[in-house]
Short mmCIF file of C-alpha atoms in Angstrom, two decimals:
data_model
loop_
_atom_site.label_atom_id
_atom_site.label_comp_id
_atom_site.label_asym_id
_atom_site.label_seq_id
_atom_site.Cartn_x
_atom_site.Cartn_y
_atom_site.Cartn_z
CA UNK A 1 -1.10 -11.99 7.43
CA UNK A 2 -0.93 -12.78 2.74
CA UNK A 3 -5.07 -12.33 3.16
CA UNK A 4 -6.51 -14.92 5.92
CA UNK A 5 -9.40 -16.43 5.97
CA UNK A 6 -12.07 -14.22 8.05
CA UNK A 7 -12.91 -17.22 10.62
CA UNK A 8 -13.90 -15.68 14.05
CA UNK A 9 -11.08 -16.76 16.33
CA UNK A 10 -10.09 -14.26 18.77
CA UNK A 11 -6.41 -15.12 18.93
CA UNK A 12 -6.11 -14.24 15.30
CA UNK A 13 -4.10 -11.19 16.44
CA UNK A 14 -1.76 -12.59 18.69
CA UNK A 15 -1.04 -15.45 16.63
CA UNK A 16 0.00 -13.26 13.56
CA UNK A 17 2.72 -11.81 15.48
CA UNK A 18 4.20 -14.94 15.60
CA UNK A 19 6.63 -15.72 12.11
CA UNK A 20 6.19 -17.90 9.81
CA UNK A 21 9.20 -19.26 7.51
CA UNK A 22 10.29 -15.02 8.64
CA UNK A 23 7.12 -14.05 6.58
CA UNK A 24 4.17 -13.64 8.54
CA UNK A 25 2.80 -10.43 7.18
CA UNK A 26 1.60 -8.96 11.01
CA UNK A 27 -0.80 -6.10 9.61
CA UNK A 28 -2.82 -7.97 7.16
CA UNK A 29 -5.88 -6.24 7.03
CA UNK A 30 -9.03 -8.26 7.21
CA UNK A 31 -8.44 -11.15 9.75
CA UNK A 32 -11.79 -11.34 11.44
CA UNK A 33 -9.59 -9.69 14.39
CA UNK A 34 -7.17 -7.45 13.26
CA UNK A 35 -2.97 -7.99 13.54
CA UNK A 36 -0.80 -6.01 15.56
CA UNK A 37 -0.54 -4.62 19.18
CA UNK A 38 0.19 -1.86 21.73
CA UNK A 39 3.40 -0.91 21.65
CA UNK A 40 5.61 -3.11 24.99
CA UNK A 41 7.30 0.45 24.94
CA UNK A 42 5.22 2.91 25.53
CA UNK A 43 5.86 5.57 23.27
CA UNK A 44 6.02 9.58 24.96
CA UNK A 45 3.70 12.69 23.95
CA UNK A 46 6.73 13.86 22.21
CA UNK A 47 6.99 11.14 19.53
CA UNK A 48 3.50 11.15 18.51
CA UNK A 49 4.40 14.60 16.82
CA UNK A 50 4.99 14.95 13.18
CA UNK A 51 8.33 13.10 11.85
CA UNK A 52 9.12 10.85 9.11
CA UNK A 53 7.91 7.33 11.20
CA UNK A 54 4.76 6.14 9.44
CA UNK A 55 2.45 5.32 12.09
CA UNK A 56 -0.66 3.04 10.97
CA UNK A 57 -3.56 2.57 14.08
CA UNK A 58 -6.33 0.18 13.36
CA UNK A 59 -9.06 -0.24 16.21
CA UNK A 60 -11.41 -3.09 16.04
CA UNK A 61 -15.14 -2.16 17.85
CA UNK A 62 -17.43 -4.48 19.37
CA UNK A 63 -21.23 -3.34 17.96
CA UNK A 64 -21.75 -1.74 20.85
CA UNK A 65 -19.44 0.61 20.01
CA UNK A 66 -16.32 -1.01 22.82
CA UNK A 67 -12.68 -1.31 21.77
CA UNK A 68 -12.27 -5.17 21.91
CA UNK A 69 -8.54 -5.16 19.79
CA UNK A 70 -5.79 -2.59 18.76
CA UNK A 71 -3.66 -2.81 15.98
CA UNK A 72 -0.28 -0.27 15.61
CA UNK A 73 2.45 -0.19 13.68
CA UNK A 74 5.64 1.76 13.08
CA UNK A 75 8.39 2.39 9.62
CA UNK A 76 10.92 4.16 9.81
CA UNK A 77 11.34 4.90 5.79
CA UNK A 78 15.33 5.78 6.46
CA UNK A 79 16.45 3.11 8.44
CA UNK A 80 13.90 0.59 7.23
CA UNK A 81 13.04 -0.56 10.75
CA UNK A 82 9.38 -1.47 11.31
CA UNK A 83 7.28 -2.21 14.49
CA UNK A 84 3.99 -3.88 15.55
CA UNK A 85 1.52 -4.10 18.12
CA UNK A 86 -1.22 -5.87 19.26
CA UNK A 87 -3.22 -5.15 22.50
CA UNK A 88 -7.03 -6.10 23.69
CA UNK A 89 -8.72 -4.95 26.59
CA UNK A 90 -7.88 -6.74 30.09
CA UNK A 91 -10.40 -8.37 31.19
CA UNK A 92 -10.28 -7.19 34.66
CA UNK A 93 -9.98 -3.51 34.41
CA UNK A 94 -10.72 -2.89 30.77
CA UNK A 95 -7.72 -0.73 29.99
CA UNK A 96 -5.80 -1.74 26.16
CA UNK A 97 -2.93 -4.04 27.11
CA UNK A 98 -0.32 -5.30 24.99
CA UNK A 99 -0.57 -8.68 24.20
CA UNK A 100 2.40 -8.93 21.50
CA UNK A 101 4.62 -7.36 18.46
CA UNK A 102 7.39 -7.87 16.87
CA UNK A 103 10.34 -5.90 15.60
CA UNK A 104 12.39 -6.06 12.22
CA UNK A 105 15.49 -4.41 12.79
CA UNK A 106 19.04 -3.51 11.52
CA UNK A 107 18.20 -3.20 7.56
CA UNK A 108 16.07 -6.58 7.88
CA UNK A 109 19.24 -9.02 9.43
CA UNK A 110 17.35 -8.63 13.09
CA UNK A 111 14.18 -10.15 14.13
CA UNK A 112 12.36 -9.89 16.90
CA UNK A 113 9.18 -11.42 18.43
CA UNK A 114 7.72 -10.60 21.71
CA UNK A 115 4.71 -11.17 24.18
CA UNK A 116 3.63 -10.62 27.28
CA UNK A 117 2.85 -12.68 30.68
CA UNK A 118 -0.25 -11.56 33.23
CA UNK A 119 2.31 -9.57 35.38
CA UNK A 120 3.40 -7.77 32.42
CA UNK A 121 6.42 -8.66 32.22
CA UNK A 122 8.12 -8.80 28.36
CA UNK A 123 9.39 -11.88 26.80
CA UNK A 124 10.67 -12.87 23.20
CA UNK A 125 13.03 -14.30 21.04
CA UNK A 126 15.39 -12.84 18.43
CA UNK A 127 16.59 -14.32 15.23
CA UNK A 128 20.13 -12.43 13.83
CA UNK A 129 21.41 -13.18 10.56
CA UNK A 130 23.39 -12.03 8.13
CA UNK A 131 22.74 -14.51 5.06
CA UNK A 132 18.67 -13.52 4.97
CA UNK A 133 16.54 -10.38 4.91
CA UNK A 134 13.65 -10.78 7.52
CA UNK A 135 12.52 -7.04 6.85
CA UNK A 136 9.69 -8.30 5.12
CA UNK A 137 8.27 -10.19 8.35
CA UNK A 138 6.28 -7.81 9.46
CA UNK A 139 4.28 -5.69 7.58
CA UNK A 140 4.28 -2.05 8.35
CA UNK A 141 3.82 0.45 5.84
CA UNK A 142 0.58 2.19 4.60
CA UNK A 143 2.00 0.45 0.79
CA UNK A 144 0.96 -2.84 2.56
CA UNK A 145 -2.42 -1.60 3.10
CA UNK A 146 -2.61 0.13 -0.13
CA UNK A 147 -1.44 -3.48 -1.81
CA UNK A 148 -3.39 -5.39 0.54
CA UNK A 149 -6.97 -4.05 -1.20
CA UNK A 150 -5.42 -2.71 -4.74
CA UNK A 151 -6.96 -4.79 -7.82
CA UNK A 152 -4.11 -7.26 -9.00
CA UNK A 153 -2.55 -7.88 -5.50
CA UNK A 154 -5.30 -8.32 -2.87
CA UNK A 155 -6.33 -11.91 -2.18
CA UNK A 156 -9.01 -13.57 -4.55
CA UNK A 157 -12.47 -13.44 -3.19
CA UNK A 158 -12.69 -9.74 -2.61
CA UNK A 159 -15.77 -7.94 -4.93
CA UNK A 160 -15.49 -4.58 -6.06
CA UNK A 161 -19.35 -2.95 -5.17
CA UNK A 162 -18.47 0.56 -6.27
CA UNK A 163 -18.62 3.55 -4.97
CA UNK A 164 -20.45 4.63 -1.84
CA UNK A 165 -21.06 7.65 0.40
CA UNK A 166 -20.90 7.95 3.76
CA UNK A 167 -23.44 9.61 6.37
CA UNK A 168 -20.66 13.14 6.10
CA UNK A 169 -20.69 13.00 2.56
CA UNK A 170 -17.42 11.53 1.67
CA UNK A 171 -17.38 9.07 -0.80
CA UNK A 172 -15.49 5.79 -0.33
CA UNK A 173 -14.73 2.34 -2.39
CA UNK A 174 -16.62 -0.36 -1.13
CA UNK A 175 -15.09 -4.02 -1.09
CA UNK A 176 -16.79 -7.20 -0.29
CA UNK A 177 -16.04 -10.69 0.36
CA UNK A 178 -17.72 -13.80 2.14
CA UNK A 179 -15.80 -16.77 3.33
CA UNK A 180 -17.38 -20.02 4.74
CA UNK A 181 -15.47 -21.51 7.90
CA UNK A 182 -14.30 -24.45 8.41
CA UNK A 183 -14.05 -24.78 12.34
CA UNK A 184 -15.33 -27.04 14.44
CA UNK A 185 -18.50 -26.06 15.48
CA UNK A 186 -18.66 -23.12 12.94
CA UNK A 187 -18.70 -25.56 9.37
CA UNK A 188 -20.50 -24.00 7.12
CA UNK A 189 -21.17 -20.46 8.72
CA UNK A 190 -21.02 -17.72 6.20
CA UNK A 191 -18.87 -14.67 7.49
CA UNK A 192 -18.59 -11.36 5.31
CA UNK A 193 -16.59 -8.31 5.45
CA UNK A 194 -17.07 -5.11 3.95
CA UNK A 195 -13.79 -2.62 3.64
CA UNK A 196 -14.07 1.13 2.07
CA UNK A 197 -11.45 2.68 0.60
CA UNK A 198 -10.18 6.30 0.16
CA UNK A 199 -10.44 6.46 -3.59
CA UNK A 200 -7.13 9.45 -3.75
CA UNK A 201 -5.13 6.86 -1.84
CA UNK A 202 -6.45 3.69 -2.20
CA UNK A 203 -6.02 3.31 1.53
CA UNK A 204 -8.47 1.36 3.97
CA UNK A 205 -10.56 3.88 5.90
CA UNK A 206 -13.05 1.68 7.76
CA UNK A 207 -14.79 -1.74 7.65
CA UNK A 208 -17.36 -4.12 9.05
CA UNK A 209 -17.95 -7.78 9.56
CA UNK A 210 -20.77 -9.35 9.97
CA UNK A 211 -22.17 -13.49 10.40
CA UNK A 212 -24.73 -14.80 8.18
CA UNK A 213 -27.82 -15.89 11.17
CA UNK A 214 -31.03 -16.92 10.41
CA UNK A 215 -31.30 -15.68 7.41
CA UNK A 216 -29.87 -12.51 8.57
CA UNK A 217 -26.52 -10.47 8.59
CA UNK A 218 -25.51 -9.88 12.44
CA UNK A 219 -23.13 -7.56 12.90
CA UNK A 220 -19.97 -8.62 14.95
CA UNK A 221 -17.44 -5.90 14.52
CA UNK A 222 -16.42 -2.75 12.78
CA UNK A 223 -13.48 -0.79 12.20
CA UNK A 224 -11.26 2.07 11.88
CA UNK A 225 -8.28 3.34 10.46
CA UNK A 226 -5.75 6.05 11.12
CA UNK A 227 -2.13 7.52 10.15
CA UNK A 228 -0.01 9.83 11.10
CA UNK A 229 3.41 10.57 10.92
CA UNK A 230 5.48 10.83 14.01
CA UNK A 231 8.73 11.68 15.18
CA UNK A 232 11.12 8.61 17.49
CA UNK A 233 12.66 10.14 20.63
CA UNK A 234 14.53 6.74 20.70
CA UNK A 235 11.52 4.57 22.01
CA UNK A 236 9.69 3.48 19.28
CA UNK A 237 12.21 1.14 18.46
CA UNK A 238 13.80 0.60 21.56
CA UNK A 239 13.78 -3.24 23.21
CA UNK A 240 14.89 -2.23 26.18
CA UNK A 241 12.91 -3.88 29.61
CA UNK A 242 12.83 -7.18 27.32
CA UNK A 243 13.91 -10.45 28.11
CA UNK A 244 15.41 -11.82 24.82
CA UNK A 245 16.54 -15.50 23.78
CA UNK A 246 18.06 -16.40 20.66
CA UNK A 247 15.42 -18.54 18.79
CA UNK A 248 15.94 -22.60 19.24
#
């Protein structure tokens, strides 16, 4: 959240955020929609330049090519703080708008959750302690990734369908699994997603998924990876312009 089932349900990325017995892995790859959000504060020009803050960005595409979900997250590797985001399109005016994230902060003993209403306004509860590490919450390194696909830690299912190469002649490992959903409605619908890896780094570089339809694989989304690292001019991080409750 570790590897989910690959049902179509479009909340899948919202829902993530949300933690689970403080383990809810927020960046596990491969959810038919992917985990993670636009950032509630909004990062400048100046700390998307190069600094030690692994940023991971993965963008889920409608087939027609349309940005319907955007995943982001942030690690500091120093301070061990991470952060994640999840935004979708509004449905009105088609700009990305965050929809939640969450925050592991203060060597793991602080964790925050947070969402937002139709005004935009930012809500979300904190959990402080002392006696238990949360920093593992969230998931928001490029390791994650790495261990999310890597033979001996990725989720049974996945099918190693060697090595392919793409239309600009870099070559990539593919992955393949197909689940079969349970959902109301859906029993029995075969869904399958393809993931390619960067064979140096083991990292995912791009992926599809498609829906098993009379007799025939329809596509329903692809995706896209990137990282960077960037530098924090004190906003990445930041919770400020949040209204925070201690958790109930």
């Amino acid at each position: 959240m570790k590897k989910k089932s690959i049902i179509p349900v479009i909340a899948a990325g919202a829902l993530a955020i949300t933690m689970a017995a403080a383990a809810t892995p927020a960046l596990a790859t491969a959810s038919i929609l992917p985990v993670a959000v636009k950032s509630p504060v909004t990062t400048s020009a100046g700390s998307l330049q190069p600094g030690n803050i692994e940023y991971a960005k993965k963008t889920l595409m409608n087939p027609d090519g349309s940005v319907a979900a955007v995943d982001e997250t942030w690690a500091d590797p120093a301070t061990q703080a991470e952060k994640v985001s999840y935004s979708e399109p509004d449905k009105g005016t088609g700009e990305l708008k965050f929809v939640a994230g969450a925050y592991t902060l203060e060597n793991g003993s602080h964790y925050i959750k947070v969402t937002s209403d139709d005004q935009g306004n930012l809500t979300g509860y904190e959990i402080k302690s002392s006696k238990y590490n949360m920093a593992h919450a969230i998931k928001g390194t490029k390791q994650d990734y790495i261990s999310t696909y890597q033979e001996g830690t990725r989720a049974a299912g996945w099918q190693d369908e060697g090595r392919i190469q793409t239309a600009e002649g870099k070559e990539l490992n593919k992955l393949s699994r197909t689940d079969i959903s349970f959902m109301p409605g859906k029993e029995g619908t075969a869904y399958t997603e393809n993931v390619y890896l960067d064979p140096s780094s083991g990292l995912p570089v791009k992926g599809d998924i498609s829906v098993a339809q009379n007799g025939a694989a329809k596509l329903l989304y692809t995706y896209s990876y990137e990282y960077r690292k960037v530098s924090d001019d004190g906003s990445i991080f930041s919770t400020q312009g949040i209204s925070l409750e201690p958790m109930k």
